[in-house]
Amino acid sequence: VSRPGGGPAARPRQMAAELECQQLSGRAAPLPTESSSLVKFDKNFVLFGGTNGQQLMNTTWVFHTAYEDWRKANCRGDVPLGRYGHSAVVYRKCMWIYGGYGLGGVAPAAPEPSKPEPLSSVMMGYGKQWADGERGYTRVTCGLLNSMYVLDFGGMTWQHVQH
């Protein structure tokens, strides 16, 4: 890789604001995904979630521009379930995510005229097979999500935001 103006890319020994990450052997990178979120924080890019059509991702990856490599983040706290199609923004050194599509989501359904059901109690019934990385394939119900989470970059800690 070359920088504008020629010459090899510099590999600094330390980064000023190192995010806590796990260096994986070789040229590690996230799985190919769609509908994930990618945000810029300082001189790095942070990737969360997405799907490859078989799995819902809930991993956080950091692309360190100084090293020009990906590292899987060692996140703690209340890590969100896998999701895709969610919104993400950086505000005050945190990444905020909202919504998307994933496990336990909801969708509007035609209520019975005499007994309307609240939106939050009606589950999407697609029954698609999604992979759970630790338990293999299981039948799960997916739908639209209205949950919000925040990732504090200082400690790489996720927190569920009650709203």
PDB file of C-alpha atoms in Angstrom, residues 18-115:
ATOM      1  CA  GLU A  18      -5.648   2.810  20.716  1.00  0.00           C
ATOM      2  CA  LEU A  19      -9.028   1.089  20.926  1.00  0.00           C
ATOM      3  CA  GLU A  20      -8.914  -2.158  22.868  1.00  0.00           C
ATOM      4  CA  CYS A  21      -8.875  -4.855  20.221  1.00  0.00           C
ATOM      5  CA  GLN A  22      -7.619  -8.343  19.610  1.00  0.00           C
ATOM      6  CA  GLN A  23      -4.971  -8.657  16.907  1.00  0.00           C
ATOM      7  CA  LEU A  24      -5.775 -11.788  14.943  1.00  0.00           C
ATOM      8  CA  SER A  25      -3.165 -13.801  13.100  1.00  0.00           C
ATOM      9  CA  GLY A  26      -2.621 -13.057   9.441  1.00  0.00           C
ATOM     10  CA  ARG A  27      -4.730 -10.527   7.607  1.00  0.00           C
ATOM     11  CA  ALA A  28      -7.934 -10.969   9.622  1.00  0.00           C
ATOM     12  CA  ALA A  29     -11.073  -9.256   8.420  1.00  0.00           C
ATOM     13  CA  PRO A  30     -14.792  -9.420   9.098  1.00  0.00           C
ATOM     14  CA  LEU A  31     -16.912 -11.845   7.101  1.00  0.00           C
ATOM     15  CA  PRO A  32     -18.493 -10.363   3.989  1.00  0.00           C
ATOM     16  CA  THR A  33     -21.737  -8.721   5.110  1.00  0.00           C
ATOM     17  CA  GLU A  34     -24.566  -6.565   3.942  1.00  0.00           C
ATOM     18  CA  SER A  35     -26.621  -3.994   5.828  1.00  0.00           C
ATOM     19  CA  SER A  36     -24.019  -3.556   8.572  1.00  0.00           C
ATOM     20  CA  SER A  37     -23.088  -0.162  10.007  1.00  0.00           C
ATOM     21  CA  LEU A  38     -19.739   1.535   9.522  1.00  0.00           C
ATOM     22  CA  VAL A  39     -18.877   4.713  11.411  1.00  0.00           C
ATOM     23  CA  LYS A  40     -15.745   6.844  11.687  1.00  0.00           C
ATOM     24  CA  PHE A  41     -14.176   7.441  15.105  1.00  0.00           C
ATOM     25  CA  ASP A  42     -10.945   9.435  15.311  1.00  0.00           C
ATOM     26  CA  LYS A  43      -8.749   7.903  12.607  1.00  0.00           C
ATOM     27  CA  ASN A  44     -10.488   4.515  12.704  1.00  0.00           C
ATOM     28  CA  PHE A  45     -13.615   2.943  11.270  1.00  0.00           C
ATOM     29  CA  VAL A  46     -15.925   0.822  13.430  1.00  0.00           C
ATOM     30  CA  LEU A  47     -18.099  -1.886  11.838  1.00  0.00           C
ATOM     31  CA  PHE A  48     -21.022  -3.512  13.641  1.00  0.00           C
ATOM     32  CA  GLY A  49     -23.592  -6.161  12.767  1.00  0.00           C
ATOM     33  CA  GLY A  50     -24.915  -7.089   9.368  1.00  0.00           C
ATOM     34  CA  THR A  51     -25.799 -10.380   7.734  1.00  0.00           C
ATOM     35  CA  ASN A  52     -24.290 -12.712   5.189  1.00  0.00           C
ATOM     36  CA  GLY A  53     -27.647 -14.347   4.452  1.00  0.00           C
ATOM     37  CA  GLN A  54     -26.936 -17.197   6.866  1.00  0.00           C
ATOM     38  CA  GLN A  55     -25.917 -15.416  10.056  1.00  0.00           C
ATOM     39  CA  LEU A  56     -26.960 -12.328  11.969  1.00  0.00           C
ATOM     40  CA  MET A  57     -23.761 -10.641  13.102  1.00  0.00           C
ATOM     41  CA  ASN A  58     -23.274  -8.912  16.444  1.00  0.00           C
ATOM     42  CA  THR A  59     -19.519  -8.520  16.249  1.00  0.00           C
ATOM     43  CA  THR A  60     -17.669  -5.220  16.366  1.00  0.00           C
ATOM     44  CA  TRP A  61     -14.610  -4.735  14.174  1.00  0.00           C
ATOM     45  CA  VAL A  62     -12.212  -1.796  14.054  1.00  0.00           C
ATOM     46  CA  PHE A  63     -10.267  -0.837  10.937  1.00  0.00           C
ATOM     47  CA  HIS A  64      -7.106   0.889  12.173  1.00  0.00           C
ATOM     48  CA  THR A  65      -6.118   3.283   9.411  1.00  0.00           C
ATOM     49  CA  ALA A  66      -2.611   3.742  10.842  1.00  0.00           C
ATOM     50  CA  TYR A  67      -1.944  -0.014  10.601  1.00  0.00           C
ATOM     51  CA  GLU A  68      -4.240  -0.579   7.635  1.00  0.00           C
ATOM     52  CA  ASP A  69      -5.760  -3.687   9.180  1.00  0.00           C
ATOM     53  CA  TRP A  70      -8.909  -4.999  10.827  1.00  0.00           C
ATOM     54  CA  ARG A  71      -9.070  -6.065  14.468  1.00  0.00           C
ATOM     55  CA  LYS A  72     -11.969  -7.724  16.231  1.00  0.00           C
ATOM     56  CA  ALA A  73     -13.003  -5.588  19.216  1.00  0.00           C
ATOM     57  CA  ASN A  74     -13.083  -7.104  22.693  1.00  0.00           C
ATOM     58  CA  CYS A  75     -16.447  -5.674  23.705  1.00  0.00           C
ATOM     59  CA  ARG A  76     -17.963  -6.025  27.142  1.00  0.00           C
ATOM     60  CA  GLY A  77     -21.318  -5.215  28.674  1.00  0.00           C
ATOM     61  CA  ASP A  78     -24.771  -5.746  27.204  1.00  0.00           C
ATOM     62  CA  VAL A  79     -23.765  -6.598  23.612  1.00  0.00           C
ATOM     63  CA  PRO A  80     -26.770  -6.295  21.261  1.00  0.00           C
ATOM     64  CA  LEU A  81     -28.122  -9.384  19.538  1.00  0.00           C
ATOM     65  CA  GLY A  82     -27.214  -9.787  15.885  1.00  0.00           C
ATOM     66  CA  ARG A  83     -28.976  -7.328  13.588  1.00  0.00           C
ATOM     67  CA  TYR A  84     -28.795  -5.743  10.183  1.00  0.00           C
ATOM     68  CA  GLY A  85     -30.221  -2.654   8.512  1.00  0.00           C
ATOM     69  CA  HIS A  86     -29.820  -0.609  11.694  1.00  0.00           C
ATOM     70  CA  SER A  87     -28.814   3.041  12.025  1.00  0.00           C
ATOM     71  CA  ALA A  88     -25.536   4.104  13.616  1.00  0.00           C
ATOM     72  CA  VAL A  89     -23.969   7.418  14.561  1.00  0.00           C
ATOM     73  CA  VAL A  90     -20.987   8.586  16.630  1.00  0.00           C
ATOM     74  CA  TYR A  91     -21.745  11.120  19.351  1.00  0.00           C
ATOM     75  CA  ARG A  92     -19.467  12.085  22.273  1.00  0.00           C
ATOM     76  CA  LYS A  93     -16.962   9.251  21.768  1.00  0.00           C
ATOM     77  CA  CYS A  94     -19.704   6.610  21.588  1.00  0.00           C
ATOM     78  CA  MET A  95     -21.402   4.712  18.772  1.00  0.00           C
ATOM     79  CA  TRP A  96     -25.182   4.684  19.040  1.00  0.00           C
ATOM     80  CA  ILE A  97     -27.193   2.076  17.121  1.00  0.00           C
ATOM     81  CA  TYR A  98     -30.944   1.929  16.687  1.00  0.00           C
ATOM     82  CA  GLY A  99     -33.439  -0.429  15.115  1.00  0.00           C
ATOM     83  CA  GLY A 100     -32.788  -2.711  12.222  1.00  0.00           C
ATOM     84  CA  TYR A 101     -33.969  -6.241  11.730  1.00  0.00           C
ATOM     85  CA  GLY A 102     -33.131  -9.158  14.002  1.00  0.00           C
ATOM     86  CA  LEU A 103     -34.091 -11.616  16.700  1.00  0.00           C
ATOM     87  CA  GLY A 104     -37.189 -10.783  18.704  1.00  0.00           C
ATOM     88  CA  GLY A 105     -38.317  -8.026  16.354  1.00  0.00           C
ATOM     89  CA  VAL A 106     -41.889  -6.920  15.859  1.00  0.00           C
ATOM     90  CA  ALA A 107     -44.137  -5.942  12.976  1.00  0.00           C
ATOM     91  CA  PRO A 108     -47.623  -4.557  12.603  1.00  0.00           C
ATOM     92  CA  ALA A 109     -50.368  -7.078  11.989  1.00  0.00           C
ATOM     93  CA  ALA A 110     -54.003  -6.607  11.121  1.00  0.00           C
ATOM     94  CA  PRO A 111     -55.699  -6.491  14.541  1.00  0.00           C
ATOM     95  CA  GLU A 112     -59.016  -8.127  15.126  1.00  0.00           C
ATOM     96  CA  PRO A 113     -61.679  -5.375  15.199  1.00  0.00           C
ATOM     97  CA  SER A 114     -62.810  -6.309  18.718  1.00  0.00           C
ATOM     98  CA  LYS A 115     -59.374  -6.988  20.140  1.00  0.00           C
TER      99      LYS A 115
END
